[in-house]
JSON list of C-alpha atoms in Angstrom, two decimals:
[
{"chain": "A", "resi": 24, "resn": "MET", "atom": "CA", "xyz": [78.02, 104.50, 86.97]},
{"chain": "A", "resi": 25, "resn": "ASN", "atom": "CA", "xyz": [78.96, 105.11, 90.60]},
{"chain": "A", "resi": 26, "resn": "TYR", "atom": "CA", "xyz": [82.58, 105.41, 91.69]},
{"chain": "A", "resi": 27, "resn": "SER", "atom": "CA", "xyz": [83.56, 105.30, 95.37]},
{"chain": "A", "resi": 28, "resn": "GLY", "atom": "CA", "xyz": [86.95, 106.06, 96.87]},
{"chain": "A", "resi": 29, "resn": "ILE", "atom": "CA", "xyz": [87.18, 104.03, 100.07]},
{"chain": "A", "resi": 30, "resn": "LEU", "atom": "CA", "xyz": [89.87, 104.02, 102.76]},
{"chain": "A", "resi": 31, "resn": "VAL", "atom": "CA", "xyz": [90.01, 100.58, 104.36]},
{"chain": "A", "resi": 32, "resn": "THR", "atom": "CA", "xyz": [91.85, 100.17, 107.66]},
{"chain": "A", "resi": 33, "resn": "VAL", "atom": "CA", "xyz": [93.17, 96.76, 108.71]},
{"chain": "A", "resi": 34, "resn": "ALA", "atom": "CA", "xyz": [95.79, 95.44, 111.11]},
{"chain": "A", "resi": 35, "resn": "PRO", "atom": "CA", "xyz": [99.17, 96.24, 109.51]},
{"chain": "A", "resi": 36, "resn": "ALA", "atom": "CA", "xyz": [100.21, 92.58, 109.49]},
{"chain": "A", "resi": 37, "resn": "ALA", "atom": "CA", "xyz": [97.09, 91.72, 107.46]},
{"chain": "A", "resi": 38, "resn": "SER", "atom": "CA", "xyz": [97.57, 94.42, 104.81]},
{"chain": "A", "resi": 39, "resn": "ASP", "atom": "CA", "xyz": [98.75, 92.20, 101.96]},
{"chain": "A", "resi": 40, "resn": "ALA", "atom": "CA", "xyz": [96.24, 89.42, 102.57]},
{"chain": "A", "resi": 41, "resn": "LEU", "atom": "CA", "xyz": [93.29, 91.79, 102.81]},
{"chain": "A", "resi": 42, "resn": "ALA", "atom": "CA", "xyz": [94.47, 93.79, 99.80]},
{"chain": "A", "resi": 43, "resn": "GLY", "atom": "CA", "xyz": [94.28, 90.54, 97.84]},
{"chain": "A", "resi": 44, "resn": "THR", "atom": "CA", "xyz": [90.81, 89.80, 99.18]},
{"chain": "A", "resi": 45, "resn": "LEU", "atom": "CA", "xyz": [89.65, 93.32, 98.28]},
{"chain": "A", "resi": 46, "resn": "ALA", "atom": "CA", "xyz": [91.12, 93.12, 94.77]},
{"chain": "A", "resi": 47, "resn": "ALA", "atom": "CA", "xyz": [89.20, 89.89, 94.17]},
{"chain": "A", "resi": 48, "resn": "LEU", "atom": "CA", "xyz": [85.83, 91.56, 94.84]},
{"chain": "A", "resi": 49, "resn": "PRO", "atom": "CA", "xyz": [83.85, 92.48, 91.72]},
{"chain": "A", "resi": 50, "resn": "GLY", "atom": "CA", "xyz": [84.23, 96.13, 90.76]},
{"chain": "A", "resi": 51, "resn": "VAL", "atom": "CA", "xyz": [87.00, 96.82, 93.31]},
{"chain": "A", "resi": 52, "resn": "GLU", "atom": "CA", "xyz": [90.53, 97.99, 92.47]},
{"chain": "A", "resi": 53, "resn": "VAL", "atom": "CA", "xyz": [93.29, 98.39, 95.05]},
{"chain": "A", "resi": 54, "resn": "HIS", "atom": "CA", "xyz": [95.26, 101.56, 94.37]},
{"chain": "A", "resi": 55, "resn": "GLN", "atom": "CA", "xyz": [97.53, 101.98, 97.40]},
{"chain": "A", "resi": 56, "resn": "ILE", "atom": "CA", "xyz": [98.66, 99.95, 100.39]},
{"chain": "A", "resi": 57, "resn": "ASP", "atom": "CA", "xyz": [100.36, 101.53, 103.41]},
{"chain": "A", "resi": 58, "resn": "ARG", "atom": "CA", "xyz": [101.63, 98.47, 105.21]},
{"chain": "A", "resi": 59, "resn": "ALA", "atom": "CA", "xyz": [102.96, 100.46, 108.19]},
{"chain": "A", "resi": 60, "resn": "SER", "atom": "CA", "xyz": [99.53, 101.88, 109.06]},
{"chain": "A", "resi": 61, "resn": "GLY", "atom": "CA", "xyz": [97.30, 99.14, 107.63]},
{"chain": "A", "resi": 62, "resn": "ARG", "atom": "CA", "xyz": [95.52, 101.57, 105.30]},
{"chain": "A", "resi": 63, "resn": "ILE", "atom": "CA", "xyz": [94.38, 100.44, 101.88]},
{"chain": "A", "resi": 64, "resn": "VAL", "atom": "CA", "xyz": [92.91, 102.78, 99.27]},
{"chain": "A", "resi": 65, "resn": "VAL", "atom": "CA", "xyz": [90.38, 101.19, 96.93]},
{"chain": "A", "resi": 66, "resn": "VAL", "atom": "CA", "xyz": [88.05, 102.38, 94.22]},
{"chain": "A", "resi": 67, "resn": "GLN", "atom": "CA", "xyz": [84.74, 100.62, 93.79]},
{"chain": "A", "resi": 68, "resn": "GLU", "atom": "CA", "xyz": [82.77, 100.86, 90.56]},
{"chain": "A", "resi": 69, "resn": "ALA", "atom": "CA", "xyz": [79.07, 99.99, 90.69]},
{"chain": "A", "resi": 70, "resn": "THR", "atom": "CA", "xyz": [76.18, 100.26, 88.26]},
{"chain": "A", "resi": 71, "resn": "SER", "atom": "CA", "xyz": [73.68, 101.63, 90.78]},
{"chain": "A", "resi": 72, "resn": "VAL", "atom": "CA", "xyz": [73.49, 103.20, 94.22]},
{"chain": "A", "resi": 73, "resn": "ASP", "atom": "CA", "xyz": [72.09, 99.94, 95.59]},
{"chain": "A", "resi": 74, "resn": "ALA", "atom": "CA", "xyz": [75.02, 97.96, 94.15]},
{"chain": "A", "resi": 75, "resn": "GLU", "atom": "CA", "xyz": [77.42, 100.56, 95.52]},
{"chain": "A", "resi": 76, "resn": "THR", "atom": "CA", "xyz": [75.89, 100.28, 98.99]},
{"chain": "A", "resi": 77, "resn": "GLU", "atom": "CA", "xyz": [76.00, 96.49, 98.87]},
{"chain": "A", "resi": 78, "resn": "GLY", "atom": "CA", "xyz": [79.66, 96.57, 97.85]},
{"chain": "A", "resi": 79, "resn": "PHE", "atom": "CA", "xyz": [80.53, 99.01, 100.63]},
{"chain": "A", "resi": 80, "resn": "THR", "atom": "CA", "xyz": [78.72, 96.84, 103.17]},
{"chain": "A", "resi": 81, "resn": "ARG", "atom": "CA", "xyz": [80.55, 93.76, 101.87]},
{"chain": "A", "resi": 82, "resn": "ILE", "atom": "CA", "xyz": [83.92, 95.53, 102.30]},
{"chain": "A", "resi": 83, "resn": "ARG", "atom": "CA", "xyz": [83.08, 96.67, 105.84]},
{"chain": "A", "resi": 84, "resn": "SER", "atom": "CA", "xyz": [82.04, 93.16, 106.86]},
{"chain": "A", "resi": 85, "resn": "LEU", "atom": "CA", "xyz": [85.17, 91.36, 105.65]},
{"chain": "A", "resi": 86, "resn": "PRO", "atom": "CA", "xyz": [87.01, 89.58, 108.47]},
{"chain": "A", "resi": 87, "resn": "GLY", "atom": "CA", "xyz": [89.99, 91.68, 109.49]},
{"chain": "A", "resi": 88, "resn": "VAL", "atom": "CA", "xyz": [88.59, 95.02, 108.32]},
{"chain": "A", "resi": 89, "resn": "ILE", "atom": "CA", "xyz": [88.71, 97.47, 111.22]},
{"chain": "A", "resi": 90, "resn": "ASP", "atom": "CA", "xyz": [87.05, 100.35, 109.36]},
{"chain": "A", "resi": 91, "resn": "ALA", "atom": "CA", "xyz": [86.02, 101.39, 105.87]},
{"chain": "A", "resi": 92, "resn": "ALA", "atom": "CA", "xyz": [85.38, 105.06, 105.19]},
{"chain": "A", "resi": 93, "resn": "LEU", "atom": "CA", "xyz": [83.81, 106.53, 102.07]},
{"chain": "A", "resi": 94, "resn": "VAL", "atom": "CA", "xyz": [86.19, 109.33, 101.13]},
{"chain": "A", "resi": 95, "resn": "TYR", "atom": "CA", "xyz": [84.95, 110.21, 97.65]},
{"chain": "A", "resi": 96, "resn": "HIS", "atom": "CA", "xyz": [81.92, 109.51, 95.50]},
{"chain": "A", "resi": 97, "resn": "ARG", "atom": "CA", "xyz": [81.27, 110.32, 91.86]},
{"chain": "A", "resi": 98, "resn": "PHE", "atom": "CA", "xyz": [78.27, 109.56, 89.70]},
{"chain": "A", "resi": 99, "resn": "GLU", "atom": "CA", "xyz": [78.57, 109.55, 85.92]},
{"chain": "A", "resi": 100, "resn": "ALA", "atom": "CA", "xyz": [75.57, 109.19, 83.67]},
{"chain": "A", "resi": 101, "resn": "ALA", "atom": "CA", "xyz": [75.82, 106.55, 80.96]},
{"chain": "A", "resi": 102, "resn": "ALA", "atom": "CA", "xyz": [76.93, 107.93, 77.60]}
]
């Protein structure tokens, strides 16, 4: 399993709407929203590196997303 900590930057006025859009994506959880700066912290869980990359690309391409930065990555082998 691959876990990615991603910092998503959006226009501050769009924070709540985009947080909802992000939370609706498969494998994505919204953990923090800073409405003043438009920063949203999400964790993405994916079964493979390819799925992780596809998810990250999907986040970056959402309308209204200014930037998405991979801040943390962790791989855990299946038990």
